[in-house]
Coordinates of C-alpha atoms and ligand atoms in Angstrom, one line a residue:
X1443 CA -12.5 -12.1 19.0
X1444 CA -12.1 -9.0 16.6
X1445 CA -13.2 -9.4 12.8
X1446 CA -10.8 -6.5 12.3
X1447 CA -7.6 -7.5 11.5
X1448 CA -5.1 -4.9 10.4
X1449 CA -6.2 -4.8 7.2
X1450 CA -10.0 -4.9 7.4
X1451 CA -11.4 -8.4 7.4
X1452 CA -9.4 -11.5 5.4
X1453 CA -9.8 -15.1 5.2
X1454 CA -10.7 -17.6 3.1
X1455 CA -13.9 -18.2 1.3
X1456 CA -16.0 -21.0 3.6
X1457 CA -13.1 -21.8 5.1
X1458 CA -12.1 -18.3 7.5
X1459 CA -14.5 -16.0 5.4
X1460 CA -17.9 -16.8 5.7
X1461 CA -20.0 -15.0 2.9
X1462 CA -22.7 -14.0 5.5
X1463 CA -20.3 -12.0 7.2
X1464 CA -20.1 -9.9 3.9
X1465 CA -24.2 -9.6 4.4
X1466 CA -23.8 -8.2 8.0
X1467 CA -21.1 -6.3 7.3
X1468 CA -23.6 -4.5 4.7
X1469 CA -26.2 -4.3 6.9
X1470 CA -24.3 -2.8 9.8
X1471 CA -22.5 -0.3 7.4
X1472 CA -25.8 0.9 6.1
X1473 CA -27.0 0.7 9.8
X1474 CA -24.1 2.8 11.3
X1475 CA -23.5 5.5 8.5
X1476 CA -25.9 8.3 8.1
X1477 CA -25.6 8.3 4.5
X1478 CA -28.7 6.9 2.2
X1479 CA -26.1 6.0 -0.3
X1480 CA -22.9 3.3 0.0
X1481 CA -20.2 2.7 -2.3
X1482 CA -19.1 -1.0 -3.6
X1483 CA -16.3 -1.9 -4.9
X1484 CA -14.3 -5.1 -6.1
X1485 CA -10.9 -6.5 -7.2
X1486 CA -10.7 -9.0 -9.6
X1487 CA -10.6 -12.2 -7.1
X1488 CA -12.8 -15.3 -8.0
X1489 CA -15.1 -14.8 -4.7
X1490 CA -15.4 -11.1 -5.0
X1491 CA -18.6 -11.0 -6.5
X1492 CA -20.0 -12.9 -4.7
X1493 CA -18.9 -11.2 -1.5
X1494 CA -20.2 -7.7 -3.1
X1495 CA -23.5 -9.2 -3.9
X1496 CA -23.9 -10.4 -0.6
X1497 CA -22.9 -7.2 1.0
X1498 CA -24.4 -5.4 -1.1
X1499 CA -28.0 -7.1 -0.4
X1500 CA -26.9 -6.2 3.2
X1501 CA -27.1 -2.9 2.3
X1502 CA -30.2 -2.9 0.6
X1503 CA -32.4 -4.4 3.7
X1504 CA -30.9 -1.3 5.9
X1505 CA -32.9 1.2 3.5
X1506 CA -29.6 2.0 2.0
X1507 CA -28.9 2.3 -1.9
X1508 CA -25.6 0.6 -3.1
X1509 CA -23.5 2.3 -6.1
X1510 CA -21.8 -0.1 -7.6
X1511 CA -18.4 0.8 -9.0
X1512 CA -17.4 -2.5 -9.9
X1513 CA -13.7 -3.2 -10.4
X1514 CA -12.0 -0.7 -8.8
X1515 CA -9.0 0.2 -7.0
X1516 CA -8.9 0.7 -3.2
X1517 CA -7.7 4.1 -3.6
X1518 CA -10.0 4.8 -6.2
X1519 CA -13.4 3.6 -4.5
X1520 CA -11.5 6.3 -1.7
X1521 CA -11.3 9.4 -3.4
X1522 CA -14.6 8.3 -5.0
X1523 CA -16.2 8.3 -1.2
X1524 CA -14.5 11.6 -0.4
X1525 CA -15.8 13.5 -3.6
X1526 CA -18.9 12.0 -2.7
X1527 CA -19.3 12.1 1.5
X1528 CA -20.4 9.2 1.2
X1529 CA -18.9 5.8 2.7
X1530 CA -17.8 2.4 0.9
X1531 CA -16.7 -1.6 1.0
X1532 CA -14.2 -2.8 -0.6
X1533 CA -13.4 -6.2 -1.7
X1534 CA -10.0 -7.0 -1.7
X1535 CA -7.7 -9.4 -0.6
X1536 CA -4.6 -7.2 -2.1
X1537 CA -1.7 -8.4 -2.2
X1538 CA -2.7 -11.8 -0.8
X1539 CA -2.7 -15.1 -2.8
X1540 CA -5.7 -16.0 -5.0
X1541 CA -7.9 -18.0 -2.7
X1542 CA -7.9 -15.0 0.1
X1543 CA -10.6 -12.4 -0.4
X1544 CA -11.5 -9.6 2.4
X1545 CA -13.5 -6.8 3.5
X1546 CA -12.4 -3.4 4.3
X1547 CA -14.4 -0.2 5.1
X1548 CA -14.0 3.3 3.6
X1549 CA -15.6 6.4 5.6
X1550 CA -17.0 9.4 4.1
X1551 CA -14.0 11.0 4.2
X1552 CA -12.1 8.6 2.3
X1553 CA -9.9 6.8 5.0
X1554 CA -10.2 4.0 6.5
X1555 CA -12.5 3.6 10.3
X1556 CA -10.7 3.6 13.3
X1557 CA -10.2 0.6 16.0
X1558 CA -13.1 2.7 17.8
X1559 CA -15.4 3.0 14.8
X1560 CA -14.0 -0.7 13.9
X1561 CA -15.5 -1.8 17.6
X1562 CA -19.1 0.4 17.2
X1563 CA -19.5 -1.3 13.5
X1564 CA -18.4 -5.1 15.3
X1565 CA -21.0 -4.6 17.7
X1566 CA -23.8 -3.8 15.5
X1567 CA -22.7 -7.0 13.8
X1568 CA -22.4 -9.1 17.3
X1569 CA -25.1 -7.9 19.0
X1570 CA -28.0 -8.3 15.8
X1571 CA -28.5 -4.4 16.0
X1572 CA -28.8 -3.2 12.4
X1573 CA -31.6 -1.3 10.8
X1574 CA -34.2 -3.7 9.3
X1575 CA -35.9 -1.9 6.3
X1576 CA -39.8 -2.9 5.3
X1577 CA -40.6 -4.0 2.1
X1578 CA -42.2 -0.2 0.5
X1579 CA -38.0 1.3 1.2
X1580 CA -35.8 -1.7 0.2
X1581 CA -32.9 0.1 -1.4
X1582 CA -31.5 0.4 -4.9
X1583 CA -29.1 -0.4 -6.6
X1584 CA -27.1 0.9 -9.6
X1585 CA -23.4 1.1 -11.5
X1586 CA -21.1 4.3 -11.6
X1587 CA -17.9 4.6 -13.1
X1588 CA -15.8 6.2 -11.0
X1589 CA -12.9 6.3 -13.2
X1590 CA -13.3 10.2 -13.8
X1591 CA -13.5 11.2 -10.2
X1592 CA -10.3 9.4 -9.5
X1593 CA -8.4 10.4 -12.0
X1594 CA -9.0 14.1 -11.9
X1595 CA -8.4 13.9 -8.5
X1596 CA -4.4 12.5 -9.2
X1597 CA -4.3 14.8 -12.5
X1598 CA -4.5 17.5 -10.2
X1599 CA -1.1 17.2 -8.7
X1600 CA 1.2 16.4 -11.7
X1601 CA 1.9 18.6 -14.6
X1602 CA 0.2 17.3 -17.6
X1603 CA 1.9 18.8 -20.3
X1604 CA 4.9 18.2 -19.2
X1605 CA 4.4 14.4 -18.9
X1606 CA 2.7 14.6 -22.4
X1607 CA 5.8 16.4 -24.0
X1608 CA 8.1 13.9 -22.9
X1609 CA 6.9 11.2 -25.3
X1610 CA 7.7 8.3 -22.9
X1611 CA 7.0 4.5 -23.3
X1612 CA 6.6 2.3 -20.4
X1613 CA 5.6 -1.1 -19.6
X1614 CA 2.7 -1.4 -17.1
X1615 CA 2.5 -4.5 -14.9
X1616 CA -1.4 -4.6 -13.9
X1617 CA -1.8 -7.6 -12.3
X1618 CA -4.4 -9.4 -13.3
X1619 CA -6.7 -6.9 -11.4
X1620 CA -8.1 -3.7 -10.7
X1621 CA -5.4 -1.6 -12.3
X1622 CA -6.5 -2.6 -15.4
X1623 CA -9.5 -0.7 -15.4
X1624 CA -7.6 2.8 -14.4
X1625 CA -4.2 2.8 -15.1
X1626 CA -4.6 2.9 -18.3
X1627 CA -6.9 5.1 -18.5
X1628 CA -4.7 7.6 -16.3
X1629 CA -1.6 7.1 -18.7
X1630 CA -3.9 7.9 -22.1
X1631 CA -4.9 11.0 -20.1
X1632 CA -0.8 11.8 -19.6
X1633 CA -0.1 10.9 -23.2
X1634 CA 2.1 8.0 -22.2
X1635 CA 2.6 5.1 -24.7
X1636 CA 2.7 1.8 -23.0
X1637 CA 2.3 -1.8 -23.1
X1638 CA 0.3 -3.9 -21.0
X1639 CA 1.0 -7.4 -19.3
X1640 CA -1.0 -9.1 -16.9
X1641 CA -3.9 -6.8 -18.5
X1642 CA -7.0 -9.0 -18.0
X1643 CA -8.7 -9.4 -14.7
X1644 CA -8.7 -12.9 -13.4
X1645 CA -8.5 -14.0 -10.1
X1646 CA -6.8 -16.8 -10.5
X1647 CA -3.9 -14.4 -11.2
X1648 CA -2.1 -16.6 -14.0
X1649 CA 0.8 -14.7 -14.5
X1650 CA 2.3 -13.8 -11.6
X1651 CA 0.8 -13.5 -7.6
X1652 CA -0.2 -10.2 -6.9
X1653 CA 2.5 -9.1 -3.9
X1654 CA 4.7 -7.0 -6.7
X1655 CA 7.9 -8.2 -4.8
X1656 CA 10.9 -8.5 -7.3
X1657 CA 11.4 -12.6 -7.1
X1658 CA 7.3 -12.3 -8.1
X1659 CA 8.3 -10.1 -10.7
X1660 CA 10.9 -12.6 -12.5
X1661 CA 8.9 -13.0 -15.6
X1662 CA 8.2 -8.7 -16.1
X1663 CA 12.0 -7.7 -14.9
X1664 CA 12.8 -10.3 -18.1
X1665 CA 10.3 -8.3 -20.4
X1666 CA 11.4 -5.0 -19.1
X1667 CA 14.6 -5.9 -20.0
X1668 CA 13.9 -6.5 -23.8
X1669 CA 11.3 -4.3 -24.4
X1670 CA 13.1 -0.8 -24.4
X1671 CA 10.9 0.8 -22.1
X1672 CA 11.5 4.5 -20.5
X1673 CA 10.1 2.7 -17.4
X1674 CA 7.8 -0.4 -15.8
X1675 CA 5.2 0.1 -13.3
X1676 CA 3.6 -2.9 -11.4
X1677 CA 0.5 -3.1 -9.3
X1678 CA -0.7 -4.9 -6.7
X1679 CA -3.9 -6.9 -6.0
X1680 CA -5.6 -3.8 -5.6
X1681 CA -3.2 -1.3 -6.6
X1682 CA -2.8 0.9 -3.9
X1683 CA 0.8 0.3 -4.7
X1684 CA 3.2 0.5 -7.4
X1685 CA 7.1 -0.9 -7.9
X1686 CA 9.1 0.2 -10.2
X1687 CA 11.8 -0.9 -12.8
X1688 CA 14.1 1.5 -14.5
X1689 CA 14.8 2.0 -18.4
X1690 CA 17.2 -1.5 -18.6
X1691 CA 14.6 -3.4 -16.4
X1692 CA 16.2 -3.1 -12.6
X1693 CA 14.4 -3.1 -10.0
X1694 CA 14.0 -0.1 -8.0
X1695 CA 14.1 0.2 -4.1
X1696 CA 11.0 1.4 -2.5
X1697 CA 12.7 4.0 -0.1
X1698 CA 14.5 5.1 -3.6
X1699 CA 11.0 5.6 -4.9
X1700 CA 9.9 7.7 -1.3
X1701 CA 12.6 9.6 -1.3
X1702 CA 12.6 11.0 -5.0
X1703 CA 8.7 11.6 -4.8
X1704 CA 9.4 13.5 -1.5
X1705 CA 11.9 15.7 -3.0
X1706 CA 10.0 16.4 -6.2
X1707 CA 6.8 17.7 -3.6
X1708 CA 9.6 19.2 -1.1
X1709 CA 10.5 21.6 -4.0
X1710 CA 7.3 23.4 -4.2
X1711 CA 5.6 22.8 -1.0
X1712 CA 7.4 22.5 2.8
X1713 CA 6.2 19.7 5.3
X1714 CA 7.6 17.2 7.4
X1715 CA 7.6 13.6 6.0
X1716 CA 6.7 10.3 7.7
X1717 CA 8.2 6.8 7.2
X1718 CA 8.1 3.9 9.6
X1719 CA 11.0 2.6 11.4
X1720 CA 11.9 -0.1 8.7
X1721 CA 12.9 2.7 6.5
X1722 CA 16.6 3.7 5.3
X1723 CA 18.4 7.1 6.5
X1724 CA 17.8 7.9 2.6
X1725 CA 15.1 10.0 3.3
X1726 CA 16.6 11.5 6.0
X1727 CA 18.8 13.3 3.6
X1728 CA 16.3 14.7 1.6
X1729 CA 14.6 16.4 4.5
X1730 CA 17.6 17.9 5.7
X1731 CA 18.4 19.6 2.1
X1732 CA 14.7 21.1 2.3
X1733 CA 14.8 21.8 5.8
X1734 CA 12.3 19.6 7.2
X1735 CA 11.6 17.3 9.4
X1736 CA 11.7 13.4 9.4
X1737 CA 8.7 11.2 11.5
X1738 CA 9.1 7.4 11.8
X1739 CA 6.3 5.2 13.3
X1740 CA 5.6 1.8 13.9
X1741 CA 5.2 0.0 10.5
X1742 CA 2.1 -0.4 8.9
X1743 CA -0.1 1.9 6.3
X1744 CA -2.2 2.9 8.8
X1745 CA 0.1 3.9 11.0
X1746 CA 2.0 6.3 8.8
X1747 CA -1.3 7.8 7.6
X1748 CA -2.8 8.3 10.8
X1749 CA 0.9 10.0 11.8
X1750 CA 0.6 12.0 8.8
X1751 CA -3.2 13.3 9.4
X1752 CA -1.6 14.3 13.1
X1753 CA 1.2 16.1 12.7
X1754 CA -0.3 17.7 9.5
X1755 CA 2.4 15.8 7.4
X1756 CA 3.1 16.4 4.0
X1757 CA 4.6 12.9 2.6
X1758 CA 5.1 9.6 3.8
X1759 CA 5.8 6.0 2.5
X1760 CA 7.1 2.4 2.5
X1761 CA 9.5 1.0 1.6
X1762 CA 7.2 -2.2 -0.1
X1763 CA 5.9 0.3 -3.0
X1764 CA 3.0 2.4 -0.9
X1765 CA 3.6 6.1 -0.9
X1766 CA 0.9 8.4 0.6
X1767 CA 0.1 12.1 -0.6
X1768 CA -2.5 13.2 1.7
X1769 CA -3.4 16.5 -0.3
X1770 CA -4.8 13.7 -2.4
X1771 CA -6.0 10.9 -0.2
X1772 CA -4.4 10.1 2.9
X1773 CA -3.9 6.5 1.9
X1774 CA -1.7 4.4 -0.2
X1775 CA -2.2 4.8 -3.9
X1776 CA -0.5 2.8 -7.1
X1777 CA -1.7 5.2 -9.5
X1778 CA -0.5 8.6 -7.6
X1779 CA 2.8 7.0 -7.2
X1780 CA 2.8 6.3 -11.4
X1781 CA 1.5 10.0 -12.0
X1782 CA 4.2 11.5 -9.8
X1783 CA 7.4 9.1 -10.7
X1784 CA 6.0 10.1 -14.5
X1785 CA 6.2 13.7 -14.0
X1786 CA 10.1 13.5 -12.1
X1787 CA 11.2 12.0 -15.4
X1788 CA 9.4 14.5 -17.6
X1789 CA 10.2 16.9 -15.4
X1790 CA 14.4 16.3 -14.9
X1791 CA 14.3 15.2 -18.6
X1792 CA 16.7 11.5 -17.7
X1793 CA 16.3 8.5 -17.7
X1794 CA 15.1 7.0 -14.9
X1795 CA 18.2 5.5 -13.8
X1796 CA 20.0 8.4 -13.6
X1797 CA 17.6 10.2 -11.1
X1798 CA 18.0 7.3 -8.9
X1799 CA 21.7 7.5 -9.0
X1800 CA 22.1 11.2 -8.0
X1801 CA 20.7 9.7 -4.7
X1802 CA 22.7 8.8 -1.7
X1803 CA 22.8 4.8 -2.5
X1804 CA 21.3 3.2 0.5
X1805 CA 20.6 -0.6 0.3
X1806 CA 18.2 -2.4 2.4
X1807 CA 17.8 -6.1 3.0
X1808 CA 14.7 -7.4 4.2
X1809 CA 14.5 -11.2 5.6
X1810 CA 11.7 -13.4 6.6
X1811 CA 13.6 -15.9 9.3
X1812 CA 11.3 -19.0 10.8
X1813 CA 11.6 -18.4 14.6
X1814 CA 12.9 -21.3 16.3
X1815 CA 13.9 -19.5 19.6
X1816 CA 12.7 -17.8 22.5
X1817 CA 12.7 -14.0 21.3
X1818 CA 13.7 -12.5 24.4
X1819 CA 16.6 -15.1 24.3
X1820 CA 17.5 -13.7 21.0
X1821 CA 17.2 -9.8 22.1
X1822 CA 19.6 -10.7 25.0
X1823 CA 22.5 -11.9 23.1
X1824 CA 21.9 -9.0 20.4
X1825 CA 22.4 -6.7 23.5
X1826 CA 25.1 -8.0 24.1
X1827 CA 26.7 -7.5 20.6
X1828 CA 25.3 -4.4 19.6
X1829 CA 25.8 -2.9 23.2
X1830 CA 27.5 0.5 21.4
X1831 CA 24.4 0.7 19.1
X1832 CA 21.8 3.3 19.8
X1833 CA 18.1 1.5 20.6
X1834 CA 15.0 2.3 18.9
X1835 CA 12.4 0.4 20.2
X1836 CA 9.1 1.8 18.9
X1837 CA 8.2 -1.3 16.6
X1838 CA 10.1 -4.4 17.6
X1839 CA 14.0 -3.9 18.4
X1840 CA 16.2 -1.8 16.0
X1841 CA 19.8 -1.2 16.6
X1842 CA 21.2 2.3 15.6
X1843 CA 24.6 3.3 14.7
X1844 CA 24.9 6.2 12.7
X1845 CA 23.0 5.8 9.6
X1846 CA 23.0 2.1 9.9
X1847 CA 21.0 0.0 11.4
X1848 CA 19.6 -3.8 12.1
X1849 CA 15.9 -3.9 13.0
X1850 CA 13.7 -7.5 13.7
X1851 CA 10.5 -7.5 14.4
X1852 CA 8.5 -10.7 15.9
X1853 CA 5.1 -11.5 13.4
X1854 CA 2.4 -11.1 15.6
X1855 CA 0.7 -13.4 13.1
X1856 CA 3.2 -15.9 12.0
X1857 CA 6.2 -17.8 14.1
X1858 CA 8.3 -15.8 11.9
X1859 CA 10.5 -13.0 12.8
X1860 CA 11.0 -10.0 10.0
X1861 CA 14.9 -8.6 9.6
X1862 CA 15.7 -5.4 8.0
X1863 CA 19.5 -4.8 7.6
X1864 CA 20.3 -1.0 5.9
X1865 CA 23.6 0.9 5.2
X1866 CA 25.2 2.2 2.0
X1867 CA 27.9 -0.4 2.7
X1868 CA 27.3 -3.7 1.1
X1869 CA 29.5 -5.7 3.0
X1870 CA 28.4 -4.3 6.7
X1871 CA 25.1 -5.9 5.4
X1872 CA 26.3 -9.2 4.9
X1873 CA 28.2 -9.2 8.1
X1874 CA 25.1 -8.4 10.4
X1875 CA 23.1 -10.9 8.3
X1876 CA 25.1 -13.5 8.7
X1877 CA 25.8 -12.3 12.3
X1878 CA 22.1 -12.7 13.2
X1879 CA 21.4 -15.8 11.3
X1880 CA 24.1 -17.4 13.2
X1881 CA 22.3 -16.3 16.9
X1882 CA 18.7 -17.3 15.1
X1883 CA 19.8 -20.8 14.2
Ligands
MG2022 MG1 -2.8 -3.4 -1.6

């Protein structure tokens, strides 16, 4: 059995996570990685110190010496290990409710291993094959902030003064988490006003759970709404992503969010932009009006990134909040996403709203359906009904025609099966919806 999962290793503590783990996994990333120095990093979550001390210690008996950077983004404990060449844990459940924590590696150059590395670290972990240090060369360790190194590394890309001129106010969601230690320290650096909720770290996340969907959001869309804001941001768990709410508290679709940051790097630089199959034929517009191309994978983070480092991409994203600017880290990050949507308003001088209007309004509907049914079963009578449709089958089954489309995707992990429905008609969504729940039920 793997103790990779897509997303590094998750579970829950004594139950699926065994703090030991978090001791070999130290010791086999001190044993694998040249480096004589390893990054550490945590989100806010009630085991996660824990889990870094014990890692931590891991490193330590390989010889290694641990820099602590305490709570920290994911992104952020990234570009930290790419300024640096050195590699680094997180500890981070993200998005994940409370009592899930996780493990995930960072290599010297920022991203995230490989299945091969993934497999070559496993072993060293299965097979009892890590460096064993003697007691004269234990390693150190010691805190950094990396707050600086991060930050810099986003202010590089946005136009400061700009941003700084245009006086705005915005309401920043932080989740009870790692945000809280550097986005606000990014939006003093912009000159941006704001107001803070979920501000404090605790991993019990009181105010909200840390997926930044918009039913999770109830409680900030109502504060958004009063507070006059120019804009709301809101993390998640470990803020490598941001939603957004416009200037009278709406929530604002994630392949909205793409497709403006795309255009706004499209009119300075030229590259092809990458997206996975789940997203709308929004962002197929903008790439036509700069003249480039549009790459859709399989969905999934890494996917898109690794797509992007291949093809020498220049933009891709999610539609769940995650954009990736690879001149900056080729990984998703919350804070990049802030600098850039801050620098489109300062920028185009309107509200928020506005620029989302002058796109082409796609909508998108996403649904989670129990699956009660054989799925082959299910892909044979949608055959049958979508037989004019064009087929995409590169993740799961999506059905094509024009710039509509239905797509459902079977959970590898869950008996669930995931829907996304997309048009700029309204109503041809609710008729496939109700189409498909009829041959799901
Ligand atoms: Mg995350």
């Amino acid at each position: 059995m793997s103790l990779f999962g897509t997303n590094g290793i998750r579970g829950i503590l004594n139950e699926t996570l065994d703090p030991e783990l978090a001791y070999k996994l130290g010791m086999a990333t001190g044993s694998y990685f040249d480096s004589n120095e390893i990054a550490i990093a945590n989100d806010s979550r009630t085991s996660s110190i824990l889990l870094k001390e014990m890692a931590s210690a891991g490193i330590m008996n390989t010889g290694k010496d641990v820099i602590d950077l305490d709570l920290f983004p994911t992104p952020g404990l990234q570009v930290y290990c790419k300024a640096r060449g050195i590699p680094g844990i997180m500890i981070t459940a993200s998005h994940n409710p409370p009592e899930f924590n996780g493990l995930k590696l960072v290599r010297p150059d920022g991203l995230h291993p490989n299945k091969e590395e993934e497999e070559k670290i496993e072993r060293i972990i299965t097979g009892d094959l890590a460096l064993k240090t003697t007691w004269d060369f234990v390693g150190k360790i010691r805190r950094e902030d990396g707050t600086d190194i991060y930050i810099q590394s986003i202010l590089k890309y946005v136009r400061g003064a700009t941003i700084r001129s245009a006086r705005l106010r915005i309401l920043a969601d932080l989740a009870s988490s790692v945000a809280t230690k550097t986005t606000p320290a990014l939006l003093a650096k912009l000159g941006v006003k704001y107001v803070s909720i979920n501000g404090n770290p605790d991993g019990f996340f009181p105010g909200r759970n840390p997926e930044p969907t918009e039913e999770n959001l109830a409680d900030t869309i109502n504060f958004a709404k009063s507070g006059n804001f120019d804009l709301t941001v809101a993390h998640d768990g470990d803020a490598d992503r941001a939603v957004f709410l416009d200037e009278k508290g709406n929530f604002i679709d994630g392949d909205k969010v793409v497709a403006l940051i795309a255009d706004h790097i499209l009119e300075s630089k030229k590259g092809n932009l990458v997206v996975p199959v789940s997203s709308s034929y929004l962002i197929d517009h903008v790439a036509s009006k700069h003249g480039v191309k549009v790459i859709r994978t399989k969905v999934g983070a890494p996917i898109v990134a690794d797509v992007l480092s291949q093809t020498e991409g220049i933009f891709g994203g999610e539609e769940n909040g995650g954009v990736i600017y690879p001149e900056h880290l080729n990984a998703r990050d919350g804070a990049m996403a802030l600098a850039m949507i801050l620098d489109i308003m300062s920028t185009r001088n309107e509200p928020i709203s506005k620029i989302v209007s002058s796109l082409p309004d796609f909508k998108i509907k996403r649904l989670k359906v129990p699956l009660t049914k054989d799925f082959n079963s299910i892909k044979d009578r949608l055959l049958e009904i979508y037989k004019n449709y064009e087929i995409d089958e590169t993740d799961g089954i999506k059905f094509i025609s024009g710039e509509k489309f239905v797509l459902l995707r079977k959970s590898g992990t869950e008996p669930i099966i995931r829907i996304y429905i997309s048009a700029m008609e309204q109503e041809w969504i609710d008729g496939r919806e109700k189409e498909i729940r009829r041959i799901l039920e």
